[in-house]
mmCIF file of C-alpha atoms in Angstrom:
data_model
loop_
_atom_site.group_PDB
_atom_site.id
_atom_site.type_symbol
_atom_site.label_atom_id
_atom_site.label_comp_id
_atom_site.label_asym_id
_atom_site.label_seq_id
_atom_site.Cartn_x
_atom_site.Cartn_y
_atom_site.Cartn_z
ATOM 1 C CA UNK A 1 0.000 0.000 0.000
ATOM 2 C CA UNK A 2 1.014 3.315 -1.197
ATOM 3 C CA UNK A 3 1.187 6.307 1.924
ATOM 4 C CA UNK A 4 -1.930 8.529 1.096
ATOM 5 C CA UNK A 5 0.562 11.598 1.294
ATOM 6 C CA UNK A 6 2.996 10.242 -1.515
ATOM 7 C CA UNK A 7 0.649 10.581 -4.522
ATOM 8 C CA UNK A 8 -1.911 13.546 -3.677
ATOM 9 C CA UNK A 9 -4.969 14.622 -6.310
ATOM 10 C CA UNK A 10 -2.673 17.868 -6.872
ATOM 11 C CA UNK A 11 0.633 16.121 -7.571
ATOM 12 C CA UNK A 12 -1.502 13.470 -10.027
ATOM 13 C CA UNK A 13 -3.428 16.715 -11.846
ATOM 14 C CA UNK A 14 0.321 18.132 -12.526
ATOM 15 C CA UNK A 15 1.473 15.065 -13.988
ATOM 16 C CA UNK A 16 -1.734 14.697 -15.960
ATOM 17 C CA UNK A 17 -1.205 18.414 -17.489
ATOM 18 C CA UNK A 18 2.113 17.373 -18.191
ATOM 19 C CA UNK A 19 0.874 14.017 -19.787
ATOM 20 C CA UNK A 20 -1.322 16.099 -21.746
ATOM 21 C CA UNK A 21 0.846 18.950 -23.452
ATOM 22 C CA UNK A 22 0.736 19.231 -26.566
ATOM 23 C CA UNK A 23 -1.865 16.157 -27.224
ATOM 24 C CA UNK A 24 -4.889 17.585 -26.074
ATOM 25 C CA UNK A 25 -6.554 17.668 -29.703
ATOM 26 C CA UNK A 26 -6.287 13.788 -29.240
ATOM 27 C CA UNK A 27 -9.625 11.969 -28.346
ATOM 28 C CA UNK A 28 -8.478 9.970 -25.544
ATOM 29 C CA UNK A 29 -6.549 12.568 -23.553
ATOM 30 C CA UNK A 30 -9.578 14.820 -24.627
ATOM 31 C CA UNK A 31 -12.047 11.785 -23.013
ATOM 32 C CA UNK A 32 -9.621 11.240 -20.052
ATOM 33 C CA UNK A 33 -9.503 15.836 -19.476
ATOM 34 C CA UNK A 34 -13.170 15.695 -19.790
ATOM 35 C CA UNK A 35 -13.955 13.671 -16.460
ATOM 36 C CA UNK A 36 -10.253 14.851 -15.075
ATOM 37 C CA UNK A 37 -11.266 15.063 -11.453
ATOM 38 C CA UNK A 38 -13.098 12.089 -10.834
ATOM 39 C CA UNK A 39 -10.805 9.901 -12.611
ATOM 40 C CA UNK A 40 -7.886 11.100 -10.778
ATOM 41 C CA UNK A 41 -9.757 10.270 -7.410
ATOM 42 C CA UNK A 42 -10.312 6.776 -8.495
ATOM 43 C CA UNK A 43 -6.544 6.511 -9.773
ATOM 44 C CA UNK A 44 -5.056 7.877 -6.612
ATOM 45 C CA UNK A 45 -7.324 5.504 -4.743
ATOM 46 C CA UNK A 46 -6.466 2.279 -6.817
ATOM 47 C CA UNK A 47 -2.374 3.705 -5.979
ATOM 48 C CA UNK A 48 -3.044 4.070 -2.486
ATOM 49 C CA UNK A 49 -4.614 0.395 -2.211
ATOM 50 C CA UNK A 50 -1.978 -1.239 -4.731
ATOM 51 C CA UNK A 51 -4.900 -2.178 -6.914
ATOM 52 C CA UNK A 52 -3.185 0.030 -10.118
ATOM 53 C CA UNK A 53 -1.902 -2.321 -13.022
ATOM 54 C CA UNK A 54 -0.896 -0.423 -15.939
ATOM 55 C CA UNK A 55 -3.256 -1.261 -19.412
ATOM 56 C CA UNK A 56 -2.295 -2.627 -22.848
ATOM 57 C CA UNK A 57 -0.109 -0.023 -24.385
ATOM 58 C CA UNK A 58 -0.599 0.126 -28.630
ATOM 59 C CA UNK A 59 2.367 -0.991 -30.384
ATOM 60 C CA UNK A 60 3.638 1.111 -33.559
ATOM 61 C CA UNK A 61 6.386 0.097 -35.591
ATOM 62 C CA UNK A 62 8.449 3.176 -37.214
ATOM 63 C CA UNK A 63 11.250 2.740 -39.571
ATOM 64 C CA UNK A 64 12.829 6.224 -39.103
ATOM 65 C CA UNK A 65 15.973 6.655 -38.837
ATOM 66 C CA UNK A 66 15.806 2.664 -37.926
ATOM 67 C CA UNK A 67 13.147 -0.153 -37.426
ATOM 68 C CA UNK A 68 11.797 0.437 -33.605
ATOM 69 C CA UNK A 69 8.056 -0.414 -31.509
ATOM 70 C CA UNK A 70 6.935 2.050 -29.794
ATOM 71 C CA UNK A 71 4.885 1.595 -26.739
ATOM 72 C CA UNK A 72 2.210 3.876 -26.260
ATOM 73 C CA UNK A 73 0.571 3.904 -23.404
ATOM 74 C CA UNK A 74 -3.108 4.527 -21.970
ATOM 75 C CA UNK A 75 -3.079 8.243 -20.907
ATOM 76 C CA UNK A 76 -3.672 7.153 -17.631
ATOM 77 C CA UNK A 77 -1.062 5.195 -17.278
ATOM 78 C CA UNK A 78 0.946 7.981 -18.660
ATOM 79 C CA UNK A 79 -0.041 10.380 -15.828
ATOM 80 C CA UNK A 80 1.006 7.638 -13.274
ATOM 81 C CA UNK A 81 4.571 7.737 -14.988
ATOM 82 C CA UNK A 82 4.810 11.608 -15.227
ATOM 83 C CA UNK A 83 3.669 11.538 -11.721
ATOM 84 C CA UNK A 84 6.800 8.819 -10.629
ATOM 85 C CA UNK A 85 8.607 10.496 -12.816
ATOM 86 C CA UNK A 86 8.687 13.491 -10.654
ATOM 87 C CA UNK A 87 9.938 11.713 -7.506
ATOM 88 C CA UNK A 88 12.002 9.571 -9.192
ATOM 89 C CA UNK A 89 14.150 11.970 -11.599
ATOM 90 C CA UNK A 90 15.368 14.598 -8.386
ATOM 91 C CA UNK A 91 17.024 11.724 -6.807
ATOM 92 C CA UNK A 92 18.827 10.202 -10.039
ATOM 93 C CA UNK A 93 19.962 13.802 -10.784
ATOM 94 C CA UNK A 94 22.044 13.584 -7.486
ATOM 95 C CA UNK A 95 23.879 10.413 -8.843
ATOM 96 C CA UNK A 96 24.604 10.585 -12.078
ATOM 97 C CA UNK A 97 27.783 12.480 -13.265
ATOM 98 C CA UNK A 98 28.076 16.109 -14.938
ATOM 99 C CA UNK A 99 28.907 14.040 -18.493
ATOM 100 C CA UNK A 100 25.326 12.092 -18.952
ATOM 101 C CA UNK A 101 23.253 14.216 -21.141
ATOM 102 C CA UNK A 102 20.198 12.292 -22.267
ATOM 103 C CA UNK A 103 16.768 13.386 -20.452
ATOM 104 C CA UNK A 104 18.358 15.709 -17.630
ATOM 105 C CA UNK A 105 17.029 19.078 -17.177
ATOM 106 C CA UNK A 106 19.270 21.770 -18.614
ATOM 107 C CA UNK A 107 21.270 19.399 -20.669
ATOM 108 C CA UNK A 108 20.359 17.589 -23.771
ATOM 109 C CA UNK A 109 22.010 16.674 -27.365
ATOM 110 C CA UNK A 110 23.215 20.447 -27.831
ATOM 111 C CA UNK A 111 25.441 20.361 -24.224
ATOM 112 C CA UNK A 112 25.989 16.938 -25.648
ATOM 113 C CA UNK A 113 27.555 18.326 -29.182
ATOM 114 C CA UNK A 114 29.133 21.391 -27.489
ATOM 115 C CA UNK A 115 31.392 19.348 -24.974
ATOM 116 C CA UNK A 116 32.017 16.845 -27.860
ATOM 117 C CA UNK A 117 32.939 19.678 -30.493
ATOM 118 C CA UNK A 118 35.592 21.003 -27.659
ATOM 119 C CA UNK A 119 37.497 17.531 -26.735
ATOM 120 C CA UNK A 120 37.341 16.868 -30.488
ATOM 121 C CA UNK A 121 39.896 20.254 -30.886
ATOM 122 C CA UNK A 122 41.977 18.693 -27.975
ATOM 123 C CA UNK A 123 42.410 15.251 -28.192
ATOM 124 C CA UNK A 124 43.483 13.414 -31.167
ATOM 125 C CA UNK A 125 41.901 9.890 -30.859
ATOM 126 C CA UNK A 126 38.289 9.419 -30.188
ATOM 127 C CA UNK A 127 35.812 5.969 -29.450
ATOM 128 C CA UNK A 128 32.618 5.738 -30.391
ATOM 129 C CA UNK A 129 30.803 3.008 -28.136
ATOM 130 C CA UNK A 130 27.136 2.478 -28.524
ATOM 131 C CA UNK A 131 24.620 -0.639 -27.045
ATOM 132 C CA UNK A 132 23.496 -2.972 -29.297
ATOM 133 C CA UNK A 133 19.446 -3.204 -28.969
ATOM 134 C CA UNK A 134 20.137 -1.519 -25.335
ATOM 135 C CA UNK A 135 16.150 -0.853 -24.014
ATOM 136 C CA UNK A 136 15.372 -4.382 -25.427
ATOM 137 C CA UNK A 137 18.603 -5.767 -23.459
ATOM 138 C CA UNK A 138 17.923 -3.916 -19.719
ATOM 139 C CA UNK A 139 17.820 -6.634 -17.672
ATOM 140 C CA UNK A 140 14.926 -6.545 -15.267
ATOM 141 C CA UNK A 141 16.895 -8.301 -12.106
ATOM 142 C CA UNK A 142 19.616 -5.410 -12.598
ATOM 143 C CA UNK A 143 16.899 -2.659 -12.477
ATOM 144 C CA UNK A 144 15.076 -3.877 -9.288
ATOM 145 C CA UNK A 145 18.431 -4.374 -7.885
ATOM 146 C CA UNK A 146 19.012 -0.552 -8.891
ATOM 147 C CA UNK A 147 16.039 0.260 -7.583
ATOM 148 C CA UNK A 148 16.219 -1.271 -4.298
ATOM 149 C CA UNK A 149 20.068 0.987 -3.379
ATOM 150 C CA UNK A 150 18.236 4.378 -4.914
ATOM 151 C CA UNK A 151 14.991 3.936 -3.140
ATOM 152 C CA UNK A 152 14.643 2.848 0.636
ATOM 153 C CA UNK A 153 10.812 3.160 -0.023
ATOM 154 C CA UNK A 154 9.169 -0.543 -0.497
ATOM 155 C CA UNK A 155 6.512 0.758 -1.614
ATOM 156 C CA UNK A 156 8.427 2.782 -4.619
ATOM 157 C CA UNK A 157 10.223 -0.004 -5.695
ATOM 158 C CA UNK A 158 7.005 -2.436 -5.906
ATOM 159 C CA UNK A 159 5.478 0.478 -7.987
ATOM 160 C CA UNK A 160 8.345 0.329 -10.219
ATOM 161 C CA UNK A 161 8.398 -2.923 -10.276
ATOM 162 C CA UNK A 162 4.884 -3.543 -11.592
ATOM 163 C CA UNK A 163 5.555 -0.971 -14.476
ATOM 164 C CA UNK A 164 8.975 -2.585 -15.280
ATOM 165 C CA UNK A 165 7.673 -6.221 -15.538
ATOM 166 C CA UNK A 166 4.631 -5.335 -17.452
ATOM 167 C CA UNK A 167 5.996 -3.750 -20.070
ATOM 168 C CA UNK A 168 5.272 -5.214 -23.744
ATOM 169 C CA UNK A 169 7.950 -5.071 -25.594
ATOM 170 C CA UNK A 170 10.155 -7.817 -27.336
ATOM 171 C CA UNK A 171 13.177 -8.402 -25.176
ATOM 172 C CA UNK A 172 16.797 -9.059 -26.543
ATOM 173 C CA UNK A 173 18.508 -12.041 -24.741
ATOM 174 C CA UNK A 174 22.269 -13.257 -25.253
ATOM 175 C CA UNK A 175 24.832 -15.071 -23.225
ATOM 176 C CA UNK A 176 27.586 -13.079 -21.542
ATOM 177 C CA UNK A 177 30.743 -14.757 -19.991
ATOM 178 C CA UNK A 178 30.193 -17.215 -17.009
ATOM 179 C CA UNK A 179 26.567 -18.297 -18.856
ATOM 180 C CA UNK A 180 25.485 -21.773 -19.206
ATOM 181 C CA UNK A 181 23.250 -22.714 -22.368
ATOM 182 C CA UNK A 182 20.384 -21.908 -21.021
ATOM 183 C CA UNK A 183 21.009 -18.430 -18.508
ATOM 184 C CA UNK A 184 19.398 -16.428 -20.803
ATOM 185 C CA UNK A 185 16.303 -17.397 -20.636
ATOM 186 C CA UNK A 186 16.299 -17.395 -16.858
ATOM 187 C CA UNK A 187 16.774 -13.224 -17.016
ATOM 188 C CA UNK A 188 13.578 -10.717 -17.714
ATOM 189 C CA UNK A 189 14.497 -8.196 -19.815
ATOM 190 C CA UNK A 190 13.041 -5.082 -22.180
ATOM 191 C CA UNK A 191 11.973 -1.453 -20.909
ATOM 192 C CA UNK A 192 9.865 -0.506 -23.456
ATOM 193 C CA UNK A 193 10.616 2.379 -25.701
ATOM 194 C CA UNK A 194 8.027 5.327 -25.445
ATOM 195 C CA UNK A 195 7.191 5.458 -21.638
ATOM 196 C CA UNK A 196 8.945 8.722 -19.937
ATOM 197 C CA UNK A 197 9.760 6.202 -16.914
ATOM 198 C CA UNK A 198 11.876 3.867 -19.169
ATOM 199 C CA UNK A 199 13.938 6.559 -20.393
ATOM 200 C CA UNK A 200 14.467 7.404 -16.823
ATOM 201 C CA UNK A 201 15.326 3.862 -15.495
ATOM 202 C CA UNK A 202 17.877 3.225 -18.946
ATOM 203 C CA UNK A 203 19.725 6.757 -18.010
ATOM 204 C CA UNK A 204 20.116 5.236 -14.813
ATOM 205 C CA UNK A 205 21.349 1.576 -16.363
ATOM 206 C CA UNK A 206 24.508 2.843 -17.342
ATOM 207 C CA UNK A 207 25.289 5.046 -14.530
ATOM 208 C CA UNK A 208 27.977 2.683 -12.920
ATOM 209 C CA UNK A 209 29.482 2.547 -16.317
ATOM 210 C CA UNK A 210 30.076 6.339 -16.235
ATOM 211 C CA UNK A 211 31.232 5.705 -12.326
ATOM 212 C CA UNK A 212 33.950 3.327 -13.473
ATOM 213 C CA UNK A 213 34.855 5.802 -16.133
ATOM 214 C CA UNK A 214 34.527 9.246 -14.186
ATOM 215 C CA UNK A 215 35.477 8.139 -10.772
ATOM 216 C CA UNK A 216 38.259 4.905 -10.580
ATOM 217 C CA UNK A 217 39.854 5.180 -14.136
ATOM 218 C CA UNK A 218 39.559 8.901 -13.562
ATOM 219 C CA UNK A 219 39.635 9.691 -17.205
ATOM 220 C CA UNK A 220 37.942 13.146 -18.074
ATOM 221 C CA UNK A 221 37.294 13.356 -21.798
ATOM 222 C CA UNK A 222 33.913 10.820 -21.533
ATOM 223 C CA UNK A 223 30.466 11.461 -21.992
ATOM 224 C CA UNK A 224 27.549 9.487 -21.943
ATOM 225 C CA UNK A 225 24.166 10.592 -24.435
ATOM 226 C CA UNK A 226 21.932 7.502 -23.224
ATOM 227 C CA UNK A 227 23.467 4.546 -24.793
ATOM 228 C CA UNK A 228 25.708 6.530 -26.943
ATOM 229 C CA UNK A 229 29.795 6.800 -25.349
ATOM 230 C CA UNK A 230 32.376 8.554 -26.386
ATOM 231 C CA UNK A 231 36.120 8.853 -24.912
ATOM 232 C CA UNK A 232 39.389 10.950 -26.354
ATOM 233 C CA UNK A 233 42.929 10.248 -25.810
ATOM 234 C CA UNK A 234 45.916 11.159 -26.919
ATOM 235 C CA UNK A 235 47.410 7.471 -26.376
ATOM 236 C CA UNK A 236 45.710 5.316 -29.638
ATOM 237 C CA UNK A 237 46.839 2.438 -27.033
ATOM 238 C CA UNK A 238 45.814 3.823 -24.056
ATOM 239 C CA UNK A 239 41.924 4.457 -25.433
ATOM 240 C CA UNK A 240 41.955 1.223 -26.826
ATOM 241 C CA UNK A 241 42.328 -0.567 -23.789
ATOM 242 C CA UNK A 242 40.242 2.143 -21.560
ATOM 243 C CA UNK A 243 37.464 1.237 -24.176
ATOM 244 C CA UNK A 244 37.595 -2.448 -24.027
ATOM 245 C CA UNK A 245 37.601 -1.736 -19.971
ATOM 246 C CA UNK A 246 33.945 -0.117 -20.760
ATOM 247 C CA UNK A 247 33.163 -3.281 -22.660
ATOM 248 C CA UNK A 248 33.511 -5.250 -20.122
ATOM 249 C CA UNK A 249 31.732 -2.920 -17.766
ATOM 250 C CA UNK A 250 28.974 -3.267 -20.150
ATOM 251 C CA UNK A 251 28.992 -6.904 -19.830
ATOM 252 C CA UNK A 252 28.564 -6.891 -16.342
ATOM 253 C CA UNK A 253 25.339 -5.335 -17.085
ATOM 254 C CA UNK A 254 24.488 -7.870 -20.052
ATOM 255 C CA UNK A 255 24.883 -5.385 -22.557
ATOM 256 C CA UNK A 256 26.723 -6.006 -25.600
ATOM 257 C CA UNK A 257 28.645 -2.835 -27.937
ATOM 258 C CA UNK A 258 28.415 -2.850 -31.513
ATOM 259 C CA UNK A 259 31.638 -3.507 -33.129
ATOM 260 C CA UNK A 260 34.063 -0.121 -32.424
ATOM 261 C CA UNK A 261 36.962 1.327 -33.969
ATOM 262 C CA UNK A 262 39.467 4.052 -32.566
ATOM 263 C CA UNK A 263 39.939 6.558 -34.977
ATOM 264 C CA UNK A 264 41.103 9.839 -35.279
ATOM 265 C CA UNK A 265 39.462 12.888 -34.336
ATOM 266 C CA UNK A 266 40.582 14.916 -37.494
ATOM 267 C CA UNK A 267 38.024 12.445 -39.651
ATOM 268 C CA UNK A 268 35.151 13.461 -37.693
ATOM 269 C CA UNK A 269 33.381 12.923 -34.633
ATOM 270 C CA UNK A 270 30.067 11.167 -35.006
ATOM 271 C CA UNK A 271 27.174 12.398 -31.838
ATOM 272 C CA UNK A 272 23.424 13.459 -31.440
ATOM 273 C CA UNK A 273 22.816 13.673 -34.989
ATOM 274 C CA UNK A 274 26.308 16.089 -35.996
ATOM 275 C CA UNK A 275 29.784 15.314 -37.062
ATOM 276 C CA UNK A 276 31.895 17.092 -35.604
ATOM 277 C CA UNK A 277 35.284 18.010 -36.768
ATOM 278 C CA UNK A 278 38.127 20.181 -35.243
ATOM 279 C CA UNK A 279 37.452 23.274 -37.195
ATOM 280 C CA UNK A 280 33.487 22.905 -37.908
ATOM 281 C CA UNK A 281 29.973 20.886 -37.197
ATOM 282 C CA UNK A 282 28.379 19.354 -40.031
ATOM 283 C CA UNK A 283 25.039 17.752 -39.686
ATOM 284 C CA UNK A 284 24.440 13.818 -40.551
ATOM 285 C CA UNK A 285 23.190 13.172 -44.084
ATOM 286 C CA UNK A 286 20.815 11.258 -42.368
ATOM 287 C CA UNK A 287 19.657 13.603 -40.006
ATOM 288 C CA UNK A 288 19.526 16.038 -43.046
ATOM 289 C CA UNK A 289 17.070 13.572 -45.096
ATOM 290 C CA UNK A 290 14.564 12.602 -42.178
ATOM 291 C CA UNK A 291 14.495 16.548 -41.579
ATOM 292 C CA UNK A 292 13.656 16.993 -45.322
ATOM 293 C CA UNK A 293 11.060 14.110 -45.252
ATOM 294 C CA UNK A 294 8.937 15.808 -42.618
ATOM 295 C CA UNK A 295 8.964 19.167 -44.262
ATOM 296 C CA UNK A 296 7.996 17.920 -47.300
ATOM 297 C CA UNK A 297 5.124 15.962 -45.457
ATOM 298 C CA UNK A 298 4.222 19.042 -43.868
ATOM 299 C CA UNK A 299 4.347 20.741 -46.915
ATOM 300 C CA UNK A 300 1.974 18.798 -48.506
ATOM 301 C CA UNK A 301 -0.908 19.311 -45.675
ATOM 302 C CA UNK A 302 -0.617 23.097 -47.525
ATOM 303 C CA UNK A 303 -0.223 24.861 -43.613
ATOM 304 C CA UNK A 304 1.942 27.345 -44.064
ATOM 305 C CA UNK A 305 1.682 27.946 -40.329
ATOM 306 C CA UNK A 306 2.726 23.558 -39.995
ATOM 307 C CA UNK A 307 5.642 24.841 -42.315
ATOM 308 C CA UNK A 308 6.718 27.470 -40.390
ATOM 309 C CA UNK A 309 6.986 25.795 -37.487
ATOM 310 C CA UNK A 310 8.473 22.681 -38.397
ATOM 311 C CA UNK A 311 11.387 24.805 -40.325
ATOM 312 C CA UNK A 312 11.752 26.904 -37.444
ATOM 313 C CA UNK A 313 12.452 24.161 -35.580
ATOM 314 C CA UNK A 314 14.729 22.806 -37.919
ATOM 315 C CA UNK A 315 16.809 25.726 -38.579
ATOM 316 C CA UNK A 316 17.120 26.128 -34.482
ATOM 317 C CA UNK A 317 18.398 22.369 -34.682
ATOM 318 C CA UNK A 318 20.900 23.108 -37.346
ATOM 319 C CA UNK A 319 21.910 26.400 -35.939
ATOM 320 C CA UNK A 320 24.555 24.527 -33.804
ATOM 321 C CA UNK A 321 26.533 23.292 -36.763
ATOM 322 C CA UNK A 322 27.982 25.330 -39.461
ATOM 323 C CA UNK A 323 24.855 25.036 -41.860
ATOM 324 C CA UNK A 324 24.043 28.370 -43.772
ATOM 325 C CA UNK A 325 24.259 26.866 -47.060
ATOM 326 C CA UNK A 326 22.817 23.330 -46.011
ATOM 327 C CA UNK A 327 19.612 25.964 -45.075
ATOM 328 C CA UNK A 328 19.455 27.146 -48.675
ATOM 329 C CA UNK A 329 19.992 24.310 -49.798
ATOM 330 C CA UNK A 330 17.038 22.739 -48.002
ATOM 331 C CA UNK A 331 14.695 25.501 -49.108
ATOM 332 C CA UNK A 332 15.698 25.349 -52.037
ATOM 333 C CA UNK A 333 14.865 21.326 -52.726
ATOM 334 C CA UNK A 334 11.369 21.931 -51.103
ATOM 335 C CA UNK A 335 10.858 24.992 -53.665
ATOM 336 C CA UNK A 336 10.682 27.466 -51.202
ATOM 337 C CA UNK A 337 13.880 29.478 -52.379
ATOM 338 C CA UNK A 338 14.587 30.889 -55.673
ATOM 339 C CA UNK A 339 17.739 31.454 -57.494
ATOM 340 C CA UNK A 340 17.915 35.361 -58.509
ATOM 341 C CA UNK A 341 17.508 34.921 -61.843
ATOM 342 C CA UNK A 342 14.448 33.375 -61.760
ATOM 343 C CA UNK A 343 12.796 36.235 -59.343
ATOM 344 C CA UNK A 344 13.924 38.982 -62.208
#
């Protein structure tokens, strides 16, 4: 049982605006806003008594930039996780080190691309380290085990516990050294990729990875964007044995790395959708085309207000990297920019 003062009808009608922003138009957050009040009674009363079991999320498969399901939840089940996601994300901000970037206030993929763009002018090796599958792979023993040192509330960690093992999503099992043939089956595993809580609890996965890294191998030049890592040297030797030292790290956790490479800075530094190289930022080619994609989608709705939004947006995006011509360029593929002579 929940304490009555943990989850109160003001805390839960915060987390439901928050749910809500920006998806009001929607007809069941516009069903769920209608009866708001009552509903959050009865939710707050099925959390008290334990009773709360999260619904059947809808599964959506998107191919862009890469084949994914998303989990969507029920709305109310999305209020419950904005409203854990409030008590749990103040504590995991105390733990995690200044070099994690993903889903932390005041941080994000431009600190992310700012503190890679200045070790990339400094240091002239760089490794790119990145999970294979990594919210399929979370192992559900390790997160309750996580849990249970962050959180001396029982009832917390049962709460996160019921979200955790009913997520639907199709888990990624493999064997790791000291496995017999059949270990892998014996381990839960999968956060699924949508809810605000698993983006939380796979920020936190990898924390001890960026404790070995930060705090006993005391190596500065490392920073963590969710599953994506990246460490500078000087020493090609040195980094290549510092990064097979986070390999193994990560196989403590059952985690495995896509294949990695150290190379050298001056050829570009891959992160949060940039390349980064010692005298400029380029955006990805990639990141350029799904960009490009949208527009033109919007573009086709004919709402020029859509279209201004979407390229303001885009433009803000780009503005970290050196991209004034990339910008004509762009308007200039989606007709919206006109060489001179064709304006006389």
């Amino acid at each position: 049982m929940i304490p009555r003062d943990a989850f109160s009808v003001g805390a839960l009608y915060a987390a439901a605006a928050r749910a809500a922003r920006g998806k009001r138009h929607r007809a069941s957050v516009a069903s769920f806003l209608l009866e708001l009040e009552p509903l959050l009674c009865d939710l707050r009363t099925a959390l008290v008594l334990g009773t709360w079991r999260p619904g059947r999320p809808q599964l959506r498969e998107i191919r862009d930039p890469k084949p994914r399901t998303i989990s969507v939840a029920p709305f109310r089940d999305r209020v419950v996780h904005q409203a854990l996601a409030a008590v749990l994300a103040p504590r995991l901000e105390r733990r995690l080190v200044r070099d994690t970037y993903a889903c932390r206030v005041g941080m994000g993929t431009h600190a992310a691309l700012a503190r890679a763009r200045a070790w990339a002018r400094t240091y002239r090796w760089y490794a790119h380290l990145d999970v294979v599958k990594f919210f399929p792979s979370c192992d559900h023993a390790i997160l309750a085990a996580q849990a249970h040192a962050d959180h001396p509330e029982s009832w917390l960690r049962a709460l996160c516990a019921v979200i955790v093992d009913a997520g639907d999503c199709e888990g990624r099992r493999a064997h790791f050294p000291g496995d017999d043939l059949l270990s892998p089956l014996a381990h839960a595993v999968g956060l699924p990729l949508g809810n605000l809580t698993s983006q939380l609890w796979a920020n936190r996965y990898l924390d001890p990875v960026d404790h070995l890294v930060k705090d006993r191998l005391r190596v500065r030049p490392y920073l963590r964007y969710m599953d994506d890592m990246l460490l500078f040297h000087d020493d090609r030797r040195a980094l290549e044995q510092l990064a097979r030292t986070v390999e193994d790290a990560c196989h403590g956790l059952r985690l495995r790395l896509h294949p990695w490479q150290v190379r050298p800075t001056r050829a570009g530094v891959g992160i949060v959708g940039y390349r980064v190289y010692q005298g400029h930022v380029r955006v990805r080619r990639s990141t350029v085309a799904r960009a490009e994609r949208q527009l033109r989608r919007t573009l086709d709705i004919e709402s020029a207000e859509q279209l201004r939004v979407g390229l303001r947006a885009t433009f803000a995006h780009w503005a970290f990297a050196d991209a004034w011509r990339l910008k004509e360029r762009t308007l200039a593929r989606l007709g919206l920019l006109y060489p001179p002579e064709a304006t006389g």
